[in-house]
């Protein structure tokens, strides 16, 4: 079964095709207009998706060498609702025109299963760390469709903290990749920042962002690479600590990491050094992409799932809710 996947929940217009032998195509158009503002502007995102969706899907089909897929999957949420609706409605219309099955996918499930796209030998159950701009959660993933939240951030997502700190330092948007690069020239031990604790395994990143702001106010001549490296190290310390403790508590050896922040060089290095079996996708499958939606959709379709065209998009949609 060849599945077309469409993603438009934030600022990437993306489409990919996945078949029995894996990935056939993957086309991602990252909207540049938001950089000017320093964050995603929802209305601009919806408009840019609408302008780009048709060409993106056409290119994904062309690259895969097919005229039409056997089924269509699309992100149905969570995300910016106007943005989600562009790809979601396009996908429904395409499924109707082609007369093929349609399935709506939770964006977080797309991320969660993405490590299994490149590595089919990676089997569930595993502990999943989904760490992106909108979400930072640990799940126990027992089977496709069976996920339980083990821990999550009580305030900002880790990617959001990267973006906010970058904005504070006037480094540009999105902040994650910029801080990642800058931190390589800095000393992670230069500045002492807190490792905020929430209850039990939960995480908190907003106090860390405030600590960075206070530090910059008190030390306007700070060496930015040192601050970037120290901030990044604090985020990585928290994530690694929770992964290790959650894996032990859940009795899971295997860990699958996904989401935009999983592209972070230092996080990857530190996670791979943990005494666990850690899987992280290649960089291009960490940030939002259509291939992960096609892949998750294909898993669901193989289980016999299909959705009617009356399925609704959702701005909020916890992964362990039905
Ligand atoms: O998964 P994603 O593309 O979109 C969401 O679902 O949120 O994640 C985007 C987030 C942004 O906050 C971005 O700054 C962060 O991932 N990010 C990174 C890196 N690349 C992207 N954070 C840290 N280091 C990176 N290399
Ligand atoms: Zn995402």
Short mmCIF file of N, CA and C in Angstrom, two decimals, residues 140-236:
data_model
loop_
_atom_site.label_atom_id
_atom_site.label_comp_id
_atom_site.label_asym_id
_atom_site.label_seq_id
_atom_site.Cartn_x
_atom_site.Cartn_y
_atom_site.Cartn_z
N UNK A 140 4.83 5.92 27.18
CA UNK A 140 5.05 4.50 27.08
C UNK A 140 4.28 4.08 25.83
N UNK A 141 4.98 3.60 24.81
CA UNK A 141 4.33 3.18 23.56
C UNK A 141 4.37 1.66 23.50
N UNK A 142 3.20 1.02 23.68
CA UNK A 142 3.15 -0.44 23.71
C UNK A 142 2.88 -1.05 22.35
N UNK A 143 2.10 -0.33 21.54
CA UNK A 143 1.76 -0.80 20.20
C UNK A 143 1.26 0.40 19.42
N UNK A 144 1.15 0.27 18.10
CA UNK A 144 0.62 1.38 17.29
C UNK A 144 -0.77 1.72 17.84
N UNK A 145 -0.96 2.94 18.25
CA UNK A 145 -2.27 3.37 18.77
C UNK A 145 -2.42 3.21 20.27
N UNK A 146 -1.44 2.61 20.94
CA UNK A 146 -1.54 2.41 22.39
C UNK A 146 -0.40 3.14 23.10
N UNK A 147 -0.70 4.37 23.52
CA UNK A 147 0.31 5.24 24.11
C UNK A 147 -0.19 5.78 25.44
N UNK A 148 0.70 5.82 26.42
CA UNK A 148 0.34 6.38 27.73
C UNK A 148 1.37 7.44 28.12
N UNK A 149 0.87 8.60 28.54
CA UNK A 149 1.79 9.68 28.96
C UNK A 149 2.45 9.30 30.28
N UNK A 150 3.77 9.35 30.30
CA UNK A 150 4.54 9.03 31.50
C UNK A 150 4.95 10.32 32.21
N UNK A 151 5.27 11.33 31.41
CA UNK A 151 5.68 12.63 31.97
C UNK A 151 5.56 13.68 30.88
N UNK A 152 5.45 14.94 31.31
CA UNK A 152 5.41 16.01 30.32
C UNK A 152 5.86 17.32 30.95
N UNK A 153 6.06 18.31 30.11
CA UNK A 153 6.42 19.62 30.65
C UNK A 153 5.16 20.24 31.26
N UNK A 154 5.36 20.95 32.37
CA UNK A 154 4.21 21.60 33.00
C UNK A 154 4.03 23.02 32.48
N UNK A 155 5.01 23.51 31.69
CA UNK A 155 4.87 24.86 31.12
C UNK A 155 5.36 24.88 29.67
N UNK A 156 6.53 25.48 29.41
CA UNK A 156 7.01 25.58 28.02
C UNK A 156 7.51 24.23 27.50
N UNK A 157 7.42 24.05 26.18
CA UNK A 157 8.07 22.91 25.55
C UNK A 157 9.56 23.25 25.42
N UNK A 158 10.40 22.22 25.28
CA UNK A 158 11.85 22.46 25.20
C UNK A 158 12.18 23.32 23.97
N UNK A 159 11.55 23.04 22.84
CA UNK A 159 11.82 23.81 21.62
C UNK A 159 11.39 25.27 21.78
N UNK A 160 10.29 25.45 22.50
CA UNK A 160 9.79 26.80 22.77
C UNK A 160 10.83 27.56 23.61
N UNK A 161 11.46 26.87 24.57
CA UNK A 161 12.50 27.50 25.39
C UNK A 161 13.68 27.90 24.51
N UNK A 162 14.08 27.03 23.59
CA UNK A 162 15.16 27.38 22.65
C UNK A 162 14.78 28.63 21.86
N UNK A 163 13.54 28.65 21.35
CA UNK A 163 13.10 29.78 20.53
C UNK A 163 13.04 31.09 21.35
N UNK A 164 12.55 30.98 22.59
CA UNK A 164 12.43 32.18 23.42
C UNK A 164 13.79 32.71 23.83
N UNK A 165 14.72 31.83 24.16
CA UNK A 165 16.06 32.27 24.56
C UNK A 165 16.76 32.90 23.35
N UNK A 166 16.58 32.33 22.18
CA UNK A 166 17.19 32.90 20.97
C UNK A 166 16.64 34.31 20.71
N UNK A 167 15.36 34.46 20.96
CA UNK A 167 14.73 35.75 20.74
C UNK A 167 15.27 36.78 21.73
N UNK A 168 15.43 36.32 22.96
CA UNK A 168 15.98 37.16 24.03
C UNK A 168 17.39 37.65 23.66
N UNK A 169 18.15 36.78 23.02
CA UNK A 169 19.53 37.13 22.64
C UNK A 169 19.58 37.73 21.23
N UNK A 170 18.41 37.95 20.65
CA UNK A 170 18.29 38.52 19.29
C UNK A 170 19.08 37.73 18.26
N UNK A 171 18.92 36.42 18.33
CA UNK A 171 19.70 35.56 17.43
C UNK A 171 18.95 35.17 16.16
N UNK A 172 17.61 35.27 16.19
CA UNK A 172 16.83 34.89 15.02
C UNK A 172 15.89 33.73 15.30
N UNK A 173 15.13 33.33 14.28
CA UNK A 173 14.11 32.28 14.43
C UNK A 173 14.22 31.28 13.27
N UNK A 174 14.01 29.98 13.48
CA UNK A 174 13.80 29.32 14.78
C UNK A 174 15.10 29.23 15.57
N UNK A 175 14.96 29.32 16.89
CA UNK A 175 16.12 29.45 17.75
C UNK A 175 16.93 28.18 17.94
N UNK A 176 16.26 27.02 17.88
CA UNK A 176 16.95 25.76 18.17
C UNK A 176 18.23 25.56 17.37
N UNK A 177 18.13 25.56 16.03
CA UNK A 177 19.34 25.31 15.24
C UNK A 177 20.41 26.39 15.44
N UNK A 178 19.99 27.63 15.70
CA UNK A 178 20.95 28.73 15.87
C UNK A 178 21.72 28.54 17.18
N UNK A 179 20.99 28.23 18.26
CA UNK A 179 21.65 28.00 19.55
C UNK A 179 22.55 26.76 19.48
N UNK A 180 22.06 25.73 18.80
CA UNK A 180 22.84 24.50 18.61
C UNK A 180 24.21 24.84 18.01
N UNK A 181 24.22 25.66 16.95
CA UNK A 181 25.46 26.02 16.26
C UNK A 181 26.35 26.91 17.13
N UNK A 182 25.72 27.92 17.74
CA UNK A 182 26.46 28.88 18.55
C UNK A 182 27.11 28.19 19.76
N UNK A 183 26.38 27.23 20.34
CA UNK A 183 26.84 26.55 21.55
C UNK A 183 28.14 25.78 21.33
N UNK A 184 28.39 25.41 20.06
CA UNK A 184 29.61 24.64 19.79
C UNK A 184 30.88 25.44 20.07
N UNK A 185 30.76 26.79 20.05
CA UNK A 185 31.93 27.61 20.35
C UNK A 185 31.93 28.08 21.81
N UNK A 186 31.00 27.58 22.59
CA UNK A 186 30.89 28.07 23.98
C UNK A 186 31.24 27.00 25.00
N UNK A 187 31.34 27.45 26.25
CA UNK A 187 31.65 26.54 27.36
C UNK A 187 30.36 26.26 28.13
N UNK A 188 29.90 25.01 28.14
CA UNK A 188 28.62 24.69 28.81
C UNK A 188 28.68 24.87 30.31
N UNK A 189 29.91 24.99 30.86
CA UNK A 189 30.02 25.15 32.33
C UNK A 189 30.27 26.61 32.71
N UNK A 190 30.24 27.51 31.71
CA UNK A 190 30.61 28.91 31.97
C UNK A 190 29.62 29.59 32.92
N UNK A 191 28.33 29.30 32.75
CA UNK A 191 27.31 30.01 33.53
C UNK A 191 26.43 28.98 34.23
N UNK A 192 26.26 29.19 35.53
CA UNK A 192 25.42 28.24 36.29
C UNK A 192 23.95 28.61 36.14
N UNK A 193 23.19 27.72 35.56
CA UNK A 193 21.75 27.94 35.39
C UNK A 193 21.01 26.81 36.12
N UNK A 194 19.77 27.07 36.55
CA UNK A 194 19.04 26.03 37.30
C UNK A 194 18.62 24.86 36.41
N UNK A 195 18.40 23.72 37.02
CA UNK A 195 17.82 22.55 36.34
C UNK A 195 16.43 22.40 36.94
N UNK A 196 15.44 23.17 36.46
CA UNK A 196 14.16 23.23 37.18
C UNK A 196 13.52 21.87 37.33
N UNK A 197 12.98 21.67 38.53
CA UNK A 197 12.30 20.40 38.83
C UNK A 197 10.82 20.64 38.95
N UNK A 198 10.04 19.83 38.29
CA UNK A 198 8.60 19.83 38.56
C UNK A 198 8.36 18.56 39.36
N UNK A 199 7.13 18.23 39.62
CA UNK A 199 6.87 17.04 40.42
C UNK A 199 7.31 15.79 39.69
N UNK A 200 7.85 14.85 40.42
CA UNK A 200 8.18 13.52 39.91
C UNK A 200 8.97 13.56 38.61
N UNK A 201 8.41 12.99 37.54
CA UNK A 201 9.14 12.93 36.28
C UNK A 201 8.82 14.11 35.36
N UNK A 202 7.85 14.93 35.77
CA UNK A 202 7.49 16.04 34.90
C UNK A 202 8.63 17.05 34.74
N UNK A 203 8.51 17.88 33.72
CA UNK A 203 9.58 18.84 33.41
C UNK A 203 9.03 20.26 33.41
N UNK A 204 9.95 21.21 33.55
CA UNK A 204 9.58 22.62 33.50
C UNK A 204 10.72 23.36 32.83
N UNK A 205 10.41 24.20 31.84
CA UNK A 205 11.47 24.94 31.14
C UNK A 205 11.30 26.45 31.23
N UNK A 206 10.18 26.88 31.80
CA UNK A 206 9.96 28.33 31.78
C UNK A 206 10.85 29.05 32.80
N UNK A 207 11.16 28.38 33.93
CA UNK A 207 12.05 28.98 34.93
C UNK A 207 13.46 29.14 34.37
N UNK A 208 13.86 28.21 33.54
CA UNK A 208 15.19 28.27 32.92
C UNK A 208 15.30 29.48 32.00
N UNK A 209 14.24 29.69 31.24
CA UNK A 209 14.19 30.84 30.33
C UNK A 209 14.28 32.14 31.13
N UNK A 210 13.56 32.19 32.27
CA UNK A 210 13.60 33.38 33.12
C UNK A 210 14.99 33.57 33.71
N UNK A 211 15.64 32.47 34.08
CA UNK A 211 17.01 32.56 34.62
C UNK A 211 17.95 33.13 33.57
N UNK A 212 17.77 32.73 32.31
CA UNK A 212 18.61 33.27 31.23
C UNK A 212 18.35 34.77 31.10
N UNK A 213 17.08 35.15 31.15
CA UNK A 213 16.76 36.58 31.01
C UNK A 213 17.42 37.39 32.13
N UNK A 214 17.29 36.92 33.38
CA UNK A 214 17.89 37.64 34.51
C UNK A 214 19.40 37.73 34.34
N UNK A 215 20.01 36.65 33.87
CA UNK A 215 21.47 36.65 33.70
C UNK A 215 21.90 37.70 32.67
N UNK A 216 21.16 37.74 31.56
CA UNK A 216 21.50 38.70 30.49
C UNK A 216 21.33 40.14 31.00
N UNK A 217 20.29 40.36 31.79
CA UNK A 217 20.06 41.71 32.32
C UNK A 217 21.19 42.14 33.25
N UNK A 218 21.67 41.17 34.04
CA UNK A 218 22.73 41.49 35.01
C UNK A 218 24.12 41.51 34.35
N UNK A 219 24.26 40.81 33.22
CA UNK A 219 25.57 40.72 32.54
C UNK A 219 25.41 41.02 31.05
N UNK A 220 25.19 42.30 30.71
CA UNK A 220 24.93 42.64 29.29
C UNK A 220 26.11 42.31 28.37
N UNK A 221 27.31 42.14 28.95
CA UNK A 221 28.48 41.86 28.11
C UNK A 221 28.77 40.36 28.03
N UNK A 222 27.79 39.53 28.36
CA UNK A 222 27.98 38.07 28.33
C UNK A 222 28.44 37.59 26.94
N UNK A 223 29.30 36.57 26.94
CA UNK A 223 29.78 35.96 25.69
C UNK A 223 28.65 35.05 25.18
N UNK A 224 27.91 35.42 24.11
CA UNK A 224 26.73 34.64 23.72
C UNK A 224 26.96 33.13 23.55
N UNK A 225 28.10 32.69 22.98
CA UNK A 225 28.28 31.24 22.87
C UNK A 225 28.29 30.52 24.22
N UNK A 226 28.85 31.17 25.26
CA UNK A 226 28.86 30.54 26.59
C UNK A 226 27.44 30.43 27.15
N UNK A 227 26.65 31.48 26.93
CA UNK A 227 25.28 31.44 27.44
C UNK A 227 24.47 30.39 26.67
N UNK A 228 24.65 30.34 25.35
CA UNK A 228 23.95 29.34 24.53
C UNK A 228 24.32 27.94 24.98
N UNK A 229 25.60 27.69 25.20
CA UNK A 229 26.06 26.35 25.60
C UNK A 229 25.56 25.99 26.99
N UNK A 230 25.55 26.97 27.90
CA UNK A 230 25.11 26.70 29.28
C UNK A 230 23.61 26.44 29.33
N UNK A 231 22.86 27.21 28.55
CA UNK A 231 21.40 27.00 28.47
C UNK A 231 21.10 25.61 27.87
N UNK A 232 21.75 25.34 26.76
CA UNK A 232 21.51 24.06 26.08
C UNK A 232 21.84 22.88 27.00
N UNK A 233 22.93 23.01 27.74
CA UNK A 233 23.34 21.92 28.64
C UNK A 233 22.28 21.69 29.73
N UNK A 234 21.68 22.77 30.20
CA UNK A 234 20.64 22.63 31.23
C UNK A 234 19.43 21.88 30.67
N UNK A 235 19.02 22.22 29.44
CA UNK A 235 17.88 21.53 28.82
C UNK A 235 18.22 20.04 28.63
N UNK A 236 19.42 19.80 28.13
CA UNK A 236 19.84 18.42 27.85
C UNK A 236 19.94 17.61 29.15
#
